[in-house]
Amino acid sequence: MICIRKISAIMEMKAKALMSKNFLIMMLFSIGYGYLMKTIIGEVSTYALSMAVLFNIAMALYVTALLLAEEKEKNTLRVLMTSSVRGIEYFLGTVFPIFIEVEIINVILALLLGVTMSPYVLMIYVLMTFLATLSCTMIGMIFGIFAKNQMNTSSIITPAIIILMLIPMFSELLPFMKVISECLFTGIVMNVINKLSYANISVSLIQWCILSSECIITLLLFLILYKRNGFEA
């Protein structure tokens, strides 16, 4: 059985960590990036929004990995182990605070860049970016499991973030990158946001399946590694 008390305790711990100066600056940097894109393009642009959202989701990956590495350094994770915190409980407690922060920033980015959406489009926009954020947090926690410390985390996570961002960005220039981009959650998010309008957002069944399956795969992989590395009794 999942223990709500343990999940709440982890959520509180993560929320406090996210409110620290360093992590808050990293997440708010996405808003600055969005404003920069707006300044460069000089008009309402879904392309600018897609780039800013992509950057924000990538920051979620970076922050999640650093949080886990920090907990390992401070032996906080060992304390959680002695409390018999299961992988799924740690996952839920970690994801909720990050998801809330990421989605708030995603909505702020849409307002900042002047991209208006109907309630239906906004709902699909939030759901799609939620699934992408979920995959990112899972990848971040997987990297965090193997990272020795926060410094090491930065060096191993940066190439992954660059790959996840660059492939969608250059997908229109290189055909083989377009094929890869269509199979990545970052590529789907960028492509869909690029084409959205106030009353219309088009996410195909295949795209929903890819987004969902990548969430499931990364979650299962994290749970397996969490247990194999001795973090679950």
mmCIF file of C-alpha atoms in Angstrom:
data_model
loop_
_atom_site.group_PDB
_atom_site.id
_atom_site.type_symbol
_atom_site.label_atom_id
_atom_site.label_comp_id
_atom_site.label_asym_id
_atom_site.label_seq_id
_atom_site.Cartn_x
_atom_site.Cartn_y
_atom_site.Cartn_z
ATOM 1 C CA MET A 1 0.000 0.000 0.000
ATOM 2 C CA ILE A 2 1.131 3.533 -0.807
ATOM 3 C CA CYS A 3 1.599 5.628 2.328
ATOM 4 C CA ILE A 4 0.104 9.122 1.907
ATOM 5 C CA ARG A 5 1.976 10.366 4.987
ATOM 6 C CA LYS A 6 5.345 9.465 3.456
ATOM 7 C CA ILE A 7 4.424 11.045 0.123
ATOM 8 C CA SER A 8 3.341 14.251 1.895
ATOM 9 C CA ALA A 9 6.614 14.364 3.850
ATOM 10 C CA ILE A 10 8.651 13.970 0.652
ATOM 11 C CA MET A 11 6.530 16.617 -1.112
ATOM 12 C CA GLU A 12 7.137 19.066 1.720
ATOM 13 C CA MET A 13 10.875 18.388 1.634
ATOM 14 C CA LYS A 14 11.024 18.840 -2.164
ATOM 15 C CA ALA A 15 8.914 22.006 -2.071
ATOM 16 C CA LYS A 16 11.287 23.570 0.467
ATOM 17 C CA ALA A 17 14.281 22.607 -1.682
ATOM 18 C CA LEU A 18 12.664 24.101 -4.794
ATOM 19 C CA MET A 19 12.127 27.375 -2.943
ATOM 20 C CA SER A 20 15.848 27.711 -2.259
ATOM 21 C CA LYS A 21 17.594 30.476 -4.169
ATOM 22 C CA ASN A 22 19.616 28.297 -6.552
ATOM 23 C CA PHE A 23 16.743 26.055 -7.688
ATOM 24 C CA LEU A 24 14.286 28.940 -7.916
ATOM 25 C CA ILE A 25 16.642 30.909 -10.142
ATOM 26 C CA MET A 26 17.066 27.900 -12.437
ATOM 27 C CA MET A 27 13.318 27.486 -12.895
ATOM 28 C CA LEU A 28 12.656 31.233 -13.262
ATOM 29 C CA PHE A 29 15.414 31.393 -15.864
ATOM 30 C CA SER A 30 12.856 29.842 -18.255
ATOM 31 C CA ILE A 31 10.732 32.999 -17.982
ATOM 32 C CA GLY A 32 13.784 35.102 -18.782
ATOM 33 C CA TYR A 33 14.488 32.855 -21.776
ATOM 34 C CA GLY A 34 10.893 33.295 -22.955
ATOM 35 C CA TYR A 35 11.129 37.079 -22.645
ATOM 36 C CA LEU A 36 14.400 37.003 -24.617
ATOM 37 C CA MET A 37 12.722 34.991 -27.397
ATOM 38 C CA LYS A 38 9.825 37.493 -27.457
ATOM 39 C CA THR A 39 12.295 40.387 -27.719
ATOM 40 C CA ILE A 40 14.222 38.724 -30.553
ATOM 41 C CA ILE A 41 11.147 37.737 -32.594
ATOM 42 C CA GLY A 42 9.246 40.932 -31.746
ATOM 43 C CA GLU A 43 5.716 39.542 -32.180
ATOM 44 C CA VAL A 44 3.317 36.941 -30.806
ATOM 45 C CA SER A 45 4.857 33.625 -31.772
ATOM 46 C CA THR A 46 4.009 30.032 -30.954
ATOM 47 C CA TYR A 47 7.580 29.182 -31.995
ATOM 48 C CA ALA A 48 8.932 31.358 -29.180
ATOM 49 C CA LEU A 49 6.508 29.656 -26.766
ATOM 50 C CA SER A 50 7.562 26.184 -27.899
ATOM 51 C CA MET A 51 11.237 27.055 -27.374
ATOM 52 C CA ALA A 52 10.595 28.526 -23.923
ATOM 53 C CA VAL A 53 8.440 25.556 -22.828
ATOM 54 C CA LEU A 54 11.081 23.146 -24.124
ATOM 55 C CA PHE A 55 13.706 24.969 -22.081
ATOM 56 C CA ASN A 56 11.463 24.929 -18.998
ATOM 57 C CA ILE A 57 10.852 21.170 -19.265
ATOM 58 C CA ALA A 58 14.596 20.587 -19.681
ATOM 59 C CA MET A 59 15.183 22.584 -16.487
ATOM 60 C CA ALA A 60 12.838 20.151 -14.697
ATOM 61 C CA LEU A 61 15.160 17.322 -15.696
ATOM 62 C CA TYR A 62 18.191 19.232 -14.435
ATOM 63 C CA VAL A 63 16.577 20.246 -11.129
ATOM 64 C CA THR A 64 15.300 16.718 -10.387
ATOM 65 C CA ALA A 65 18.731 15.184 -10.908
ATOM 66 C CA LEU A 66 20.389 17.811 -8.710
ATOM 67 C CA LEU A 67 17.819 17.339 -5.927
ATOM 68 C CA LEU A 68 18.447 13.597 -5.801
ATOM 69 C CA ALA A 69 22.222 14.075 -5.900
ATOM 70 C CA GLU A 70 21.971 16.624 -3.084
ATOM 71 C CA GLU A 71 19.966 14.184 -0.969
ATOM 72 C CA LYS A 72 22.627 11.529 -1.509
ATOM 73 C CA GLU A 73 25.355 13.970 -0.479
ATOM 74 C CA LYS A 74 23.520 15.005 2.688
ATOM 75 C CA ASN A 75 22.480 11.398 3.457
ATOM 76 C CA THR A 76 18.833 12.456 3.368
ATOM 77 C CA LEU A 77 18.149 9.534 1.054
ATOM 78 C CA ARG A 78 19.557 7.139 3.653
ATOM 79 C CA VAL A 79 17.098 8.535 6.190
ATOM 80 C CA LEU A 80 14.272 7.881 3.731
ATOM 81 C CA MET A 81 15.524 4.330 3.275
ATOM 82 C CA THR A 82 15.360 3.687 7.008
ATOM 83 C CA SER A 83 11.748 4.877 6.850
ATOM 84 C CA SER A 84 11.092 2.193 4.198
ATOM 85 C CA VAL A 85 10.114 4.705 1.514
ATOM 86 C CA ARG A 86 9.225 2.808 -1.643
ATOM 87 C CA GLY A 87 10.236 3.909 -5.125
ATOM 88 C CA ILE A 88 6.679 4.788 -6.149
ATOM 89 C CA GLU A 89 6.242 6.907 -2.996
ATOM 90 C CA TYR A 90 9.489 8.752 -3.659
ATOM 91 C CA PHE A 91 8.416 9.266 -7.269
ATOM 92 C CA LEU A 92 5.015 10.726 -6.365
ATOM 93 C CA GLY A 93 6.436 12.950 -3.633
ATOM 94 C CA THR A 94 9.063 14.294 -6.032
ATOM 95 C CA VAL A 95 6.924 14.785 -9.120
ATOM 96 C CA PHE A 96 4.028 16.809 -7.681
ATOM 97 C CA PRO A 97 5.983 19.901 -6.482
ATOM 98 C CA ILE A 98 8.086 19.994 -9.656
ATOM 99 C CA PHE A 99 5.037 19.525 -11.879
ATOM 100 C CA ILE A 100 3.165 22.372 -10.161
ATOM 101 C CA GLU A 101 6.128 24.728 -10.535
ATOM 102 C CA VAL A 102 6.765 23.760 -14.179
ATOM 103 C CA GLU A 103 3.115 24.106 -15.203
ATOM 104 C CA ILE A 104 2.733 27.477 -13.482
ATOM 105 C CA ILE A 105 5.741 28.714 -15.452
ATOM 106 C CA ASN A 106 4.353 27.185 -18.695
ATOM 107 C CA VAL A 107 1.120 29.143 -18.232
ATOM 108 C CA ILE A 108 3.062 32.319 -17.366
ATOM 109 C CA LEU A 109 5.117 31.844 -20.549
ATOM 110 C CA ALA A 110 1.949 31.688 -22.669
ATOM 111 C CA LEU A 111 0.681 34.911 -21.059
ATOM 112 C CA LEU A 112 4.073 36.617 -21.333
ATOM 113 C CA LEU A 113 4.394 35.788 -25.023
ATOM 114 C CA GLY A 114 0.802 36.780 -25.748
ATOM 115 C CA VAL A 115 -0.312 33.334 -26.936
ATOM 116 C CA THR A 116 -4.011 33.079 -26.035
ATOM 117 C CA MET A 117 -5.783 29.727 -25.726
ATOM 118 C CA SER A 118 -9.357 28.555 -25.293
ATOM 119 C CA PRO A 119 -10.077 26.488 -22.127
ATOM 120 C CA TYR A 120 -9.943 23.272 -24.199
ATOM 121 C CA VAL A 121 -6.613 24.145 -25.824
ATOM 122 C CA LEU A 122 -5.187 25.157 -22.441
ATOM 123 C CA MET A 123 -6.280 21.822 -20.933
ATOM 124 C CA ILE A 124 -4.568 19.826 -23.706
ATOM 125 C CA TYR A 125 -1.508 22.113 -23.469
ATOM 126 C CA VAL A 126 -1.191 21.421 -19.715
ATOM 127 C CA LEU A 127 -1.806 17.666 -20.087
ATOM 128 C CA MET A 128 0.747 17.309 -22.890
ATOM 129 C CA THR A 129 3.423 19.289 -21.064
ATOM 130 C CA PHE A 130 2.620 17.325 -17.888
ATOM 131 C CA LEU A 131 3.445 14.030 -19.626
ATOM 132 C CA ALA A 132 6.661 15.526 -21.023
ATOM 133 C CA THR A 133 7.601 16.864 -17.578
ATOM 134 C CA LEU A 134 6.898 13.448 -16.079
ATOM 135 C CA SER A 135 9.357 11.793 -18.474
ATOM 136 C CA CYS A 136 11.925 14.505 -17.755
ATOM 137 C CA THR A 137 11.690 14.087 -13.988
ATOM 138 C CA MET A 138 12.087 10.324 -14.353
ATOM 139 C CA ILE A 139 15.186 10.729 -16.538
ATOM 140 C CA GLY A 140 16.529 13.261 -14.042
ATOM 141 C CA MET A 141 16.046 10.847 -11.134
ATOM 142 C CA ILE A 142 17.705 8.034 -13.093
ATOM 143 C CA PHE A 143 20.764 10.251 -13.646
ATOM 144 C CA GLY A 144 20.591 11.304 -10.002
ATOM 145 C CA ILE A 145 20.801 7.673 -8.854
ATOM 146 C CA PHE A 146 24.132 7.205 -10.633
ATOM 147 C CA ALA A 147 25.598 10.640 -9.898
ATOM 148 C CA LYS A 148 28.202 10.732 -7.114
ATOM 149 C CA ASN A 149 27.561 14.370 -6.184
ATOM 150 C CA GLN A 150 26.005 17.579 -7.509
ATOM 151 C CA MET A 151 29.104 18.542 -9.480
ATOM 152 C CA ASN A 152 29.156 15.141 -11.159
ATOM 153 C CA THR A 153 25.433 15.442 -11.895
ATOM 154 C CA SER A 154 25.941 18.663 -13.847
ATOM 155 C CA SER A 155 28.561 17.073 -16.082
ATOM 156 C CA ILE A 156 26.551 13.947 -16.916
ATOM 157 C CA ILE A 157 23.119 15.565 -17.278
ATOM 158 C CA THR A 158 24.117 18.426 -19.597
ATOM 159 C CA PRO A 159 24.726 16.234 -22.700
ATOM 160 C CA ALA A 160 21.305 14.596 -22.236
ATOM 161 C CA ILE A 161 19.582 17.996 -22.013
ATOM 162 C CA ILE A 162 21.431 19.266 -25.081
ATOM 163 C CA ILE A 163 20.380 16.192 -27.090
ATOM 164 C CA LEU A 164 16.731 16.430 -26.004
ATOM 165 C CA MET A 165 16.640 20.111 -26.991
ATOM 166 C CA LEU A 166 18.808 20.197 -30.118
ATOM 167 C CA ILE A 167 17.136 17.331 -31.974
ATOM 168 C CA PRO A 168 13.701 19.070 -32.084
ATOM 169 C CA MET A 169 15.323 22.450 -32.814
ATOM 170 C CA PHE A 170 17.169 21.142 -35.893
ATOM 171 C CA SER A 171 14.518 18.650 -37.005
ATOM 172 C CA GLU A 172 13.409 20.878 -39.902
ATOM 173 C CA LEU A 173 16.952 21.149 -41.228
ATOM 174 C CA LEU A 174 18.012 17.494 -41.114
ATOM 175 C CA PRO A 175 15.590 14.725 -42.207
ATOM 176 C CA PHE A 176 17.020 12.042 -39.907
ATOM 177 C CA MET A 177 16.649 14.374 -36.925
ATOM 178 C CA LYS A 178 13.001 14.938 -37.847
ATOM 179 C CA VAL A 179 12.362 11.192 -37.634
ATOM 180 C CA ILE A 180 14.029 11.015 -34.207
ATOM 181 C CA SER A 181 12.248 14.172 -33.034
ATOM 182 C CA GLU A 182 8.841 12.661 -33.815
ATOM 183 C CA CYS A 183 9.654 9.855 -31.359
ATOM 184 C CA LEU A 184 10.796 12.142 -28.518
ATOM 185 C CA PHE A 185 8.513 13.858 -26.001
ATOM 186 C CA THR A 186 10.450 17.098 -26.476
ATOM 187 C CA GLY A 187 9.958 16.903 -30.248
ATOM 188 C CA ILE A 188 6.216 16.286 -29.898
ATOM 189 C CA VAL A 189 5.784 19.198 -27.467
ATOM 190 C CA MET A 190 7.670 21.598 -29.727
ATOM 191 C CA ASN A 191 5.839 20.477 -32.871
ATOM 192 C CA VAL A 192 2.358 20.689 -31.310
ATOM 193 C CA ILE A 193 2.903 24.100 -29.672
ATOM 194 C CA ASN A 194 4.333 25.464 -32.935
ATOM 195 C CA LYS A 195 1.018 24.715 -34.680
ATOM 196 C CA LEU A 196 -1.510 25.602 -31.966
ATOM 197 C CA SER A 197 -4.003 28.445 -32.255
ATOM 198 C CA TYR A 198 -6.571 29.949 -29.882
ATOM 199 C CA ALA A 199 -9.238 27.345 -30.681
ATOM 200 C CA ASN A 200 -7.184 24.464 -32.032
ATOM 201 C CA ILE A 201 -4.426 22.171 -30.824
ATOM 202 C CA SER A 202 -3.636 18.992 -32.693
ATOM 203 C CA VAL A 203 -2.169 16.012 -30.833
ATOM 204 C CA SER A 204 -2.559 12.748 -32.738
ATOM 205 C CA LEU A 205 -3.300 9.390 -31.137
ATOM 206 C CA ILE A 206 0.214 8.216 -32.024
ATOM 207 C CA GLN A 207 1.701 11.254 -30.270
ATOM 208 C CA TRP A 208 -0.396 10.594 -27.141
ATOM 209 C CA CYS A 209 0.781 6.968 -27.217
ATOM 210 C CA ILE A 210 4.429 8.015 -27.532
ATOM 211 C CA LEU A 211 4.124 10.528 -24.674
ATOM 212 C CA SER A 212 2.391 7.966 -22.430
ATOM 213 C CA SER A 213 4.688 5.057 -23.280
ATOM 214 C CA GLU A 214 7.826 7.121 -22.618
ATOM 215 C CA CYS A 215 6.388 8.070 -19.215
ATOM 216 C CA ILE A 216 5.716 4.426 -18.379
ATOM 217 C CA ILE A 217 9.114 3.214 -19.626
ATOM 218 C CA THR A 218 11.079 5.850 -17.700
ATOM 219 C CA LEU A 219 9.002 5.262 -14.551
ATOM 220 C CA LEU A 220 9.543 1.487 -14.648
ATOM 221 C CA LEU A 221 13.254 1.986 -15.296
ATOM 222 C CA PHE A 222 13.522 4.364 -12.325
ATOM 223 C CA LEU A 223 11.659 1.969 -9.987
ATOM 224 C CA ILE A 224 13.932 -0.920 -11.025
ATOM 225 C CA LEU A 225 17.121 1.119 -10.546
ATOM 226 C CA TYR A 226 15.857 2.597 -7.267
ATOM 227 C CA LYS A 227 15.457 -0.900 -5.869
ATOM 228 C CA ARG A 228 18.601 -2.408 -7.401
ATOM 229 C CA ASN A 229 20.779 0.357 -6.005
ATOM 230 C CA GLY A 230 19.609 -0.368 -2.477
ATOM 231 C CA PHE A 231 17.267 2.592 -2.002
ATOM 232 C CA GLU A 232 14.294 0.352 -1.271
ATOM 233 C CA ALA A 233 14.230 -2.268 1.454
#
